[in-house]
mmCIF file of C-alpha atoms in Angstrom:
data_model
loop_
_atom_site.group_PDB
_atom_site.id
_atom_site.type_symbol
_atom_site.label_atom_id
_atom_site.label_comp_id
_atom_site.label_asym_id
_atom_site.label_seq_id
_atom_site.Cartn_x
_atom_site.Cartn_y
_atom_site.Cartn_z
ATOM 1 C CA MET A 52 -5.964 14.547 -18.372
ATOM 2 C CA ASN A 53 -5.276 10.962 -19.704
ATOM 3 C CA ILE A 54 -8.222 9.117 -18.254
ATOM 4 C CA ASP A 55 -7.270 4.925 -17.842
ATOM 5 C CA PRO A 56 -9.271 2.655 -17.610
ATOM 6 C CA TRP A 57 -9.511 0.672 -14.374
ATOM 7 C CA PRO A 58 -7.951 -2.856 -14.823
ATOM 8 C CA ALA A 59 -10.464 -5.890 -14.048
ATOM 9 C CA ALA A 60 -8.514 -8.126 -11.238
ATOM 10 C CA PRO A 61 -7.906 -11.655 -12.295
ATOM 11 C CA GLU A 62 -9.653 -14.222 -10.837
ATOM 12 C CA LEU A 63 -8.759 -14.470 -7.122
ATOM 13 C CA PRO A 64 -7.268 -18.445 -6.703
ATOM 14 C CA ARG A 65 -9.342 -20.452 -4.123
ATOM 15 C CA PRO A 66 -9.605 -20.960 -1.905
ATOM 16 C CA ILE A 67 -9.629 -17.558 -0.136
ATOM 17 C CA ILE A 68 -7.330 -17.099 2.910
ATOM 18 C CA MET A 69 -8.016 -13.418 3.987
ATOM 19 C CA ASP A 70 -10.979 -10.951 4.205
ATOM 20 C CA GLN A 71 -10.375 -7.446 5.203
ATOM 21 C CA ARG A 72 -11.082 -3.391 4.391
ATOM 22 C CA TRP A 73 -8.685 -0.633 3.717
ATOM 23 C CA THR A 74 -9.535 2.578 4.919
ATOM 24 C CA ASP A 75 -8.168 6.187 5.194
ATOM 25 C CA ALA A 76 -5.704 5.134 2.703
ATOM 26 C CA VAL A 77 -2.583 8.285 1.906
ATOM 27 C CA PHE A 78 -0.459 7.121 -0.924
ATOM 28 C CA LEU A 79 2.271 9.173 -1.613
ATOM 29 C CA HIS A 80 4.837 8.642 -4.482
ATOM 30 C CA TRP A 81 8.260 9.661 -5.653
ATOM 31 C CA ARG A 82 10.190 8.603 -8.861
ATOM 32 C CA ILE A 83 13.361 6.713 -8.149
ATOM 33 C CA PRO A 84 16.085 5.442 -11.207
ATOM 34 C CA GLU A 85 15.148 2.175 -12.194
ATOM 35 C CA PRO A 86 18.338 0.192 -11.115
ATOM 36 C CA VAL A 87 17.648 1.616 -7.566
ATOM 37 C CA ALA A 88 14.221 -0.506 -7.998
ATOM 38 C CA ALA A 89 15.590 -3.486 -9.475
ATOM 39 C CA SER A 90 18.212 -4.151 -6.544
ATOM 40 C CA PHE A 91 15.262 -4.971 -4.128
ATOM 41 C CA MET A 92 13.373 -7.360 -6.793
ATOM 42 C CA PRO A 93 12.751 -11.117 -5.801
ATOM 43 C CA PRO A 94 14.673 -13.316 -8.641
ATOM 44 C CA GLY A 95 11.781 -13.842 -11.144
ATOM 45 C CA VAL A 96 10.366 -10.127 -11.178
ATOM 46 C CA VAL A 97 11.216 -6.500 -12.140
ATOM 47 C CA PRO A 98 10.394 -3.236 -11.403
ATOM 48 C CA ASP A 99 7.368 -2.024 -13.091
ATOM 49 C CA SER A 100 8.325 1.308 -14.468
ATOM 50 C CA PHE A 101 5.939 4.037 -15.073
ATOM 51 C CA ASP A 102 7.522 7.250 -17.486
ATOM 52 C CA GLY A 103 10.616 6.355 -17.539
ATOM 53 C CA SER A 104 10.746 6.033 -13.767
ATOM 54 C CA ALA A 105 10.517 3.268 -10.819
ATOM 55 C CA TRP A 106 8.444 4.618 -8.060
ATOM 56 C CA VAL A 107 8.946 4.156 -4.510
ATOM 57 C CA GLY A 108 5.400 4.527 -1.957
ATOM 58 C CA LEU A 109 4.830 5.809 1.302
ATOM 59 C CA ILE A 110 1.246 4.685 2.066
ATOM 60 C CA GLY A 111 -0.610 4.705 5.470
ATOM 61 C CA PHE A 112 -3.905 3.305 5.760
ATOM 62 C CA ARG A 113 -6.373 1.547 8.876
ATOM 63 C CA MET A 114 -6.553 -2.185 8.197
ATOM 64 C CA GLN A 115 -10.328 -3.190 9.742
ATOM 65 C CA GLY A 116 -11.908 -6.083 10.378
ATOM 66 C CA ALA A 117 -8.913 -8.449 9.063
ATOM 67 C CA GLY A 118 -10.172 -12.498 9.375
ATOM 68 C CA LEU A 119 -9.428 -15.698 8.014
ATOM 69 C CA GLY A 120 -11.160 -17.051 4.856
ATOM 70 C CA ARG A 121 -14.379 -15.980 4.551
ATOM 71 C CA GLY A 122 -15.048 -15.243 8.386
ATOM 72 C CA PRO A 123 -16.120 -12.336 10.744
ATOM 73 C CA GLY A 124 -12.902 -10.098 11.488
ATOM 74 C CA ILE A 125 -10.512 -11.286 14.217
ATOM 75 C CA PRO A 126 -11.396 -8.923 17.427
ATOM 76 C CA TYR A 127 -8.783 -6.573 18.671
ATOM 77 C CA PHE A 128 -5.871 -8.084 16.706
ATOM 78 C CA GLY A 129 -8.160 -7.792 12.916
ATOM 79 C CA SER A 130 -8.073 -3.648 13.160
ATOM 80 C CA PHE A 131 -4.850 -1.751 13.182
ATOM 81 C CA THR A 132 -2.893 1.271 11.971
ATOM 82 C CA GLU A 133 -0.424 -0.079 8.790
ATOM 83 C CA ILE A 134 1.902 2.357 7.209
ATOM 84 C CA ASN A 135 4.348 0.627 4.524
ATOM 85 C CA VAL A 136 7.005 1.253 2.146
ATOM 86 C CA ARG A 137 6.728 -0.295 -0.946
ATOM 87 C CA LEU A 138 8.149 -0.646 -4.980
ATOM 88 C CA TYR A 139 6.281 -1.868 -7.887
ATOM 89 C CA SER A 140 7.207 -5.168 -9.531
ATOM 90 C CA ARG A 141 6.393 -7.251 -12.664
ATOM 91 C CA GLU A 142 6.575 -10.348 -13.944
ATOM 92 C CA PRO A 143 7.938 -11.507 -17.365
ATOM 93 C CA ASP A 144 4.220 -12.373 -18.706
ATOM 94 C CA GLY A 145 3.180 -8.703 -17.252
ATOM 95 C CA ASN A 146 1.495 -9.745 -14.034
ATOM 96 C CA ARG A 147 2.067 -6.974 -11.521
ATOM 97 C CA GLY A 148 2.438 -6.580 -7.990
ATOM 98 C CA VAL A 149 4.261 -5.035 -5.153
ATOM 99 C CA VAL A 150 7.354 -5.292 -3.371
ATOM 100 C CA PHE A 151 7.135 -4.615 0.350
ATOM 101 C CA LEU A 152 10.452 -2.511 2.193
ATOM 102 C CA SER A 153 8.563 -2.572 5.331
ATOM 103 C CA LEU A 154 5.553 -2.278 6.872
ATOM 104 C CA ASP A 155 4.903 -0.912 10.364
ATOM 105 C CA ALA A 156 1.934 -1.617 12.402
ATOM 106 C CA SER A 157 1.066 -1.677 16.193
ATOM 107 C CA ARG A 158 -0.131 -5.373 16.656
ATOM 108 C CA LEU A 159 3.082 -7.371 17.785
ATOM 109 C CA ALA A 160 0.951 -10.675 17.293
ATOM 110 C CA VAL A 161 0.394 -9.826 13.944
ATOM 111 C CA VAL A 162 3.498 -8.030 12.773
ATOM 112 C CA LEU A 163 5.375 -11.561 14.209
ATOM 113 C CA ALA A 164 2.636 -13.722 12.147
ATOM 114 C CA ALA A 165 3.657 -11.951 9.070
ATOM 115 C CA ARG A 166 7.037 -12.010 9.570
ATOM 116 C CA ALA A 167 7.127 -15.974 9.941
ATOM 117 C CA ALA A 168 5.714 -15.912 6.340
ATOM 118 C CA GLY A 169 8.518 -13.454 4.887
ATOM 119 C CA ILE A 170 6.380 -10.413 5.406
ATOM 120 C CA PRO A 171 8.897 -7.358 6.370
ATOM 121 C CA TYR A 172 6.689 -6.020 9.096
ATOM 122 C CA VAL A 173 8.189 -3.975 11.562
ATOM 123 C CA TRP A 174 6.674 -3.555 15.299
ATOM 124 C CA SER A 175 6.293 0.360 15.894
ATOM 125 C CA ARG A 176 3.879 2.953 17.835
ATOM 126 C CA ALA A 177 1.670 3.231 14.714
ATOM 127 C CA SER A 178 -1.545 5.195 14.798
ATOM 128 C CA PHE A 179 -4.267 7.347 12.385
ATOM 129 C CA ALA A 180 -4.090 11.030 13.402
ATOM 130 C CA GLY A 181 -7.043 12.615 11.571
ATOM 131 C CA GLY A 182 -11.011 13.088 10.993
ATOM 132 C CA ASP A 183 -13.277 10.401 8.893
ATOM 133 C CA ALA A 184 -13.354 10.455 5.190
ATOM 134 C CA VAL A 185 -16.558 12.361 4.090
ATOM 135 C CA PRO A 186 -18.038 11.279 0.926
ATOM 136 C CA PRO A 187 -18.278 13.576 -1.637
ATOM 137 C CA ARG A 188 -22.680 13.430 -1.942
ATOM 138 C CA GLU A 189 -22.361 14.658 2.078
ATOM 139 C CA LEU A 190 -20.002 17.868 1.250
ATOM 140 C CA GLY A 191 -21.598 20.999 0.926
ATOM 141 C CA ALA A 192 -21.684 23.337 -1.896
ATOM 142 C CA ALA A 193 -18.942 25.755 -0.270
ATOM 143 C CA GLY A 194 -16.105 23.474 -0.016
ATOM 144 C CA MET A 195 -14.753 20.337 -1.710
ATOM 145 C CA ALA A 196 -11.826 19.598 1.188
ATOM 146 C CA GLY A 197 -12.229 16.638 2.613
ATOM 147 C CA PRO A 198 -10.797 16.621 6.479
ATOM 148 C CA GLN A 199 -7.011 16.379 6.796
ATOM 149 C CA SER A 200 -5.837 12.488 7.085
ATOM 150 C CA GLY A 201 -2.714 11.796 8.118
ATOM 151 C CA TYR A 202 -0.458 8.766 9.991
ATOM 152 C CA LEU A 203 2.690 8.636 12.639
ATOM 153 C CA VAL A 204 5.021 5.988 13.131
ATOM 154 C CA ARG A 205 7.554 5.718 15.895
ATOM 155 C CA ARG A 206 9.457 2.953 15.652
ATOM 156 C CA PHE A 207 10.758 1.146 19.015
ATOM 157 C CA ARG A 208 14.354 1.833 20.528
ATOM 158 C CA GLY A 209 15.054 5.249 18.745
ATOM 159 C CA GLY A 210 14.252 3.664 15.465
ATOM 160 C CA ALA A 211 12.780 5.729 11.933
ATOM 161 C CA ARG A 212 10.086 7.567 12.567
ATOM 162 C CA SER A 213 7.215 9.309 10.340
ATOM 163 C CA ASP A 214 4.776 11.855 10.196
ATOM 164 C CA PHE A 215 2.832 13.086 7.537
ATOM 165 C CA ALA A 216 -0.550 14.165 6.453
ATOM 166 C CA VAL A 217 -2.767 15.262 3.155
ATOM 167 C CA VAL A 218 -6.163 17.188 2.524
ATOM 168 C CA PRO A 219 -8.155 15.406 -0.138
ATOM 169 C CA GLU A 220 -10.472 17.302 -2.407
ATOM 170 C CA PHE A 221 -12.764 15.378 -3.394
ATOM 171 C CA ASP A 222 -14.354 17.611 -6.331
ATOM 172 C CA ILE A 223 -10.573 16.325 -7.916
ATOM 173 C CA GLU A 224 -11.302 12.180 -9.223
ATOM 174 C CA ALA A 225 -7.928 10.668 -9.605
ATOM 175 C CA THR A 226 -7.747 9.137 -13.496
ATOM 176 C CA ASP A 227 -5.003 9.601 -14.568
ATOM 177 C CA SER A 228 -2.663 6.565 -15.852
ATOM 178 C CA LEU A 229 -0.198 6.928 -13.063
ATOM 179 C CA SER A 230 -2.836 7.304 -10.452
ATOM 180 C CA VAL A 231 -4.137 4.076 -11.757
ATOM 181 C CA HIS A 232 -0.692 2.306 -12.450
ATOM 182 C CA LEU A 233 0.252 2.984 -8.623
ATOM 183 C CA THR A 234 -3.065 1.159 -7.175
ATOM 184 C CA ALA A 235 -4.519 -1.065 -9.655
ATOM 185 C CA ARG A 236 -2.249 -3.913 -7.713
ATOM 186 C CA PHE A 237 -3.344 -7.125 -7.410
ATOM 187 C CA GLY A 238 -0.886 -8.896 -5.121
ATOM 188 C CA LEU A 239 2.446 -9.072 -3.474
ATOM 189 C CA HIS A 240 5.848 -10.370 -4.517
ATOM 190 C CA SER A 241 8.016 -11.444 -1.328
ATOM 191 C CA ARG A 242 11.099 -14.198 -1.043
ATOM 192 C CA PHE A 243 10.064 -16.845 1.265
ATOM 193 C CA ARG A 244 12.703 -19.851 2.245
ATOM 194 C CA GLY A 245 14.610 -19.673 -1.043
ATOM 195 C CA LYS A 246 11.503 -18.962 -2.883
ATOM 196 C CA THR A 247 9.749 -15.997 -4.889
ATOM 197 C CA LEU A 248 6.224 -15.810 -4.117
ATOM 198 C CA TYR A 249 3.213 -14.147 -5.779
ATOM 199 C CA VAL A 250 0.119 -13.857 -2.874
ATOM 200 C CA PRO A 251 -3.030 -12.584 -5.058
ATOM 201 C CA ASN A 252 -5.614 -10.128 -3.636
ATOM 202 C CA GLU A 253 -8.758 -8.655 -5.611
ATOM 203 C CA HIS A 254 -10.800 -5.407 -4.635
ATOM 204 C CA THR A 255 -12.775 -3.052 -6.817
ATOM 205 C CA ALA A 256 -11.163 0.141 -8.207
ATOM 206 C CA TRP A 257 -9.998 2.455 -5.481
ATOM 207 C CA PRO A 258 -12.110 5.689 -5.069
ATOM 208 C CA LEU A 259 -9.589 8.166 -5.813
ATOM 209 C CA TYR A 260 -8.807 12.153 -5.106
ATOM 210 C CA ARG A 261 -6.017 14.233 -5.684
ATOM 211 C CA ALA A 262 -4.746 15.780 -2.193
ATOM 212 C CA HIS A 263 -2.559 17.945 -0.892
ATOM 213 C CA VAL A 264 0.506 17.595 1.753
ATOM 214 C CA THR A 265 0.341 19.528 5.401
ATOM 215 C CA ARG A 266 3.065 17.516 7.050
ATOM 216 C CA LEU A 267 5.458 15.434 5.676
ATOM 217 C CA GLU A 268 8.613 14.560 8.057
ATOM 218 C CA ASP A 269 9.686 10.620 6.738
ATOM 219 C CA GLN A 270 12.560 8.362 8.408
ATOM 220 C CA LEU A 271 10.541 5.118 6.824
ATOM 221 C CA VAL A 272 11.712 5.401 3.117
ATOM 222 C CA ARG A 273 15.395 6.397 3.704
ATOM 223 C CA ALA A 274 15.784 3.472 6.380
ATOM 224 C CA ALA A 275 14.312 1.088 3.901
ATOM 225 C CA GLY A 276 17.613 1.983 1.991
ATOM 226 C CA ILE A 277 16.358 4.249 -0.661
ATOM 227 C CA GLU A 278 17.075 7.965 -1.030
ATOM 228 C CA VAL A 279 14.023 10.512 -2.200
ATOM 229 C CA THR A 280 14.430 14.250 -2.343
ATOM 230 C CA GLY A 281 11.414 17.313 -2.257
ATOM 231 C CA ALA A 282 7.937 16.773 -2.287
ATOM 232 C CA PRO A 283 6.045 13.204 -3.676
ATOM 233 C CA GLU A 284 5.345 13.581 -7.242
ATOM 234 C CA SER A 285 2.202 12.236 -6.692
ATOM 235 C CA VAL A 286 -0.128 12.715 -3.320
ATOM 236 C CA LEU A 287 -3.432 10.692 -3.515
ATOM 237 C CA TYR A 288 -6.449 9.691 -0.828
ATOM 238 C CA SER A 289 -8.934 7.200 -0.943
ATOM 239 C CA PRO A 290 -11.819 6.185 1.465
ATOM 240 C CA GLY A 291 -11.103 2.970 1.316
ATOM 241 C CA VAL A 292 -12.138 -0.396 -0.157
ATOM 242 C CA ARG A 293 -12.501 -4.007 0.809
ATOM 243 C CA THR A 294 -10.232 -7.044 -0.881
ATOM 244 C CA GLN A 295 -9.530 -10.539 -0.187
ATOM 245 C CA PHE A 296 -6.857 -12.626 -0.715
ATOM 246 C CA GLY A 297 -6.395 -16.026 -2.826
ATOM 247 C CA ARG A 298 -3.904 -18.918 -2.667
ATOM 248 C CA PRO A 299 0.029 -18.197 -2.944
ATOM 249 C CA ARG A 300 2.015 -19.343 -6.135
ATOM 250 C CA VAL A 301 5.129 -19.768 -5.915
ATOM 251 C CA LEU A 302 6.795 -17.893 -9.099
ATOM 252 C CA THR A 303 10.555 -19.068 -9.210
ATOM 253 C CA ARG A 304 12.800 -21.488 -6.644
ATOM 254 C CA ALA A 305 16.189 -21.444 -5.576
ATOM 255 C CA PRO A 306 18.667 -23.376 -7.532
#
């Protein structure tokens, strides 16, 4: 296996605008043609391809304790389930990020605030379905498989649905180049009022494990405008990381 070192996160521009923790993360990824991904890129960035292909991800996780600045988590509104569909982007200088096509969450106030900032959140019934993560040191010698972790999404008014779950294999760490490429991301690119913005974040290396899919019935990727077929080529699980977001910067402006 090709073991890729985890890249160091760039220094986060101050001030810190948000602090949060992401837990029970499930990553499902499919190859897609680079021209398909390119059609969704904001001005000034291109698809960040790997092994000759662009990649689309369906990612579910639990947001916990999100708060403004370095302050404490906001009660109720700072903890919720999120499921997103995303692509991978790169600036001319090589700086990498993600481009979100959709982000489903169950907190209406969060959805409205994020949409006002140009982030494509969707108000949905979104929930976590599974057991809590089991650290490897707590697993007995008889078996290294963790509990099933999955996510359910039901958009309102008969919209798209998603239902997926995996079982992580805690004895198989994911340190290969593709896994690092898909998860070592320290910012997002988005369109906002005629500009392309980059919103940076920093976090430690994801503790990543191989996983196998136990359930997958998804409509979110197609609803975002991308067709995929077959099983995902990359399936990963992480107990989670803590992250902070820094001051956004303008990448391009509309002419």
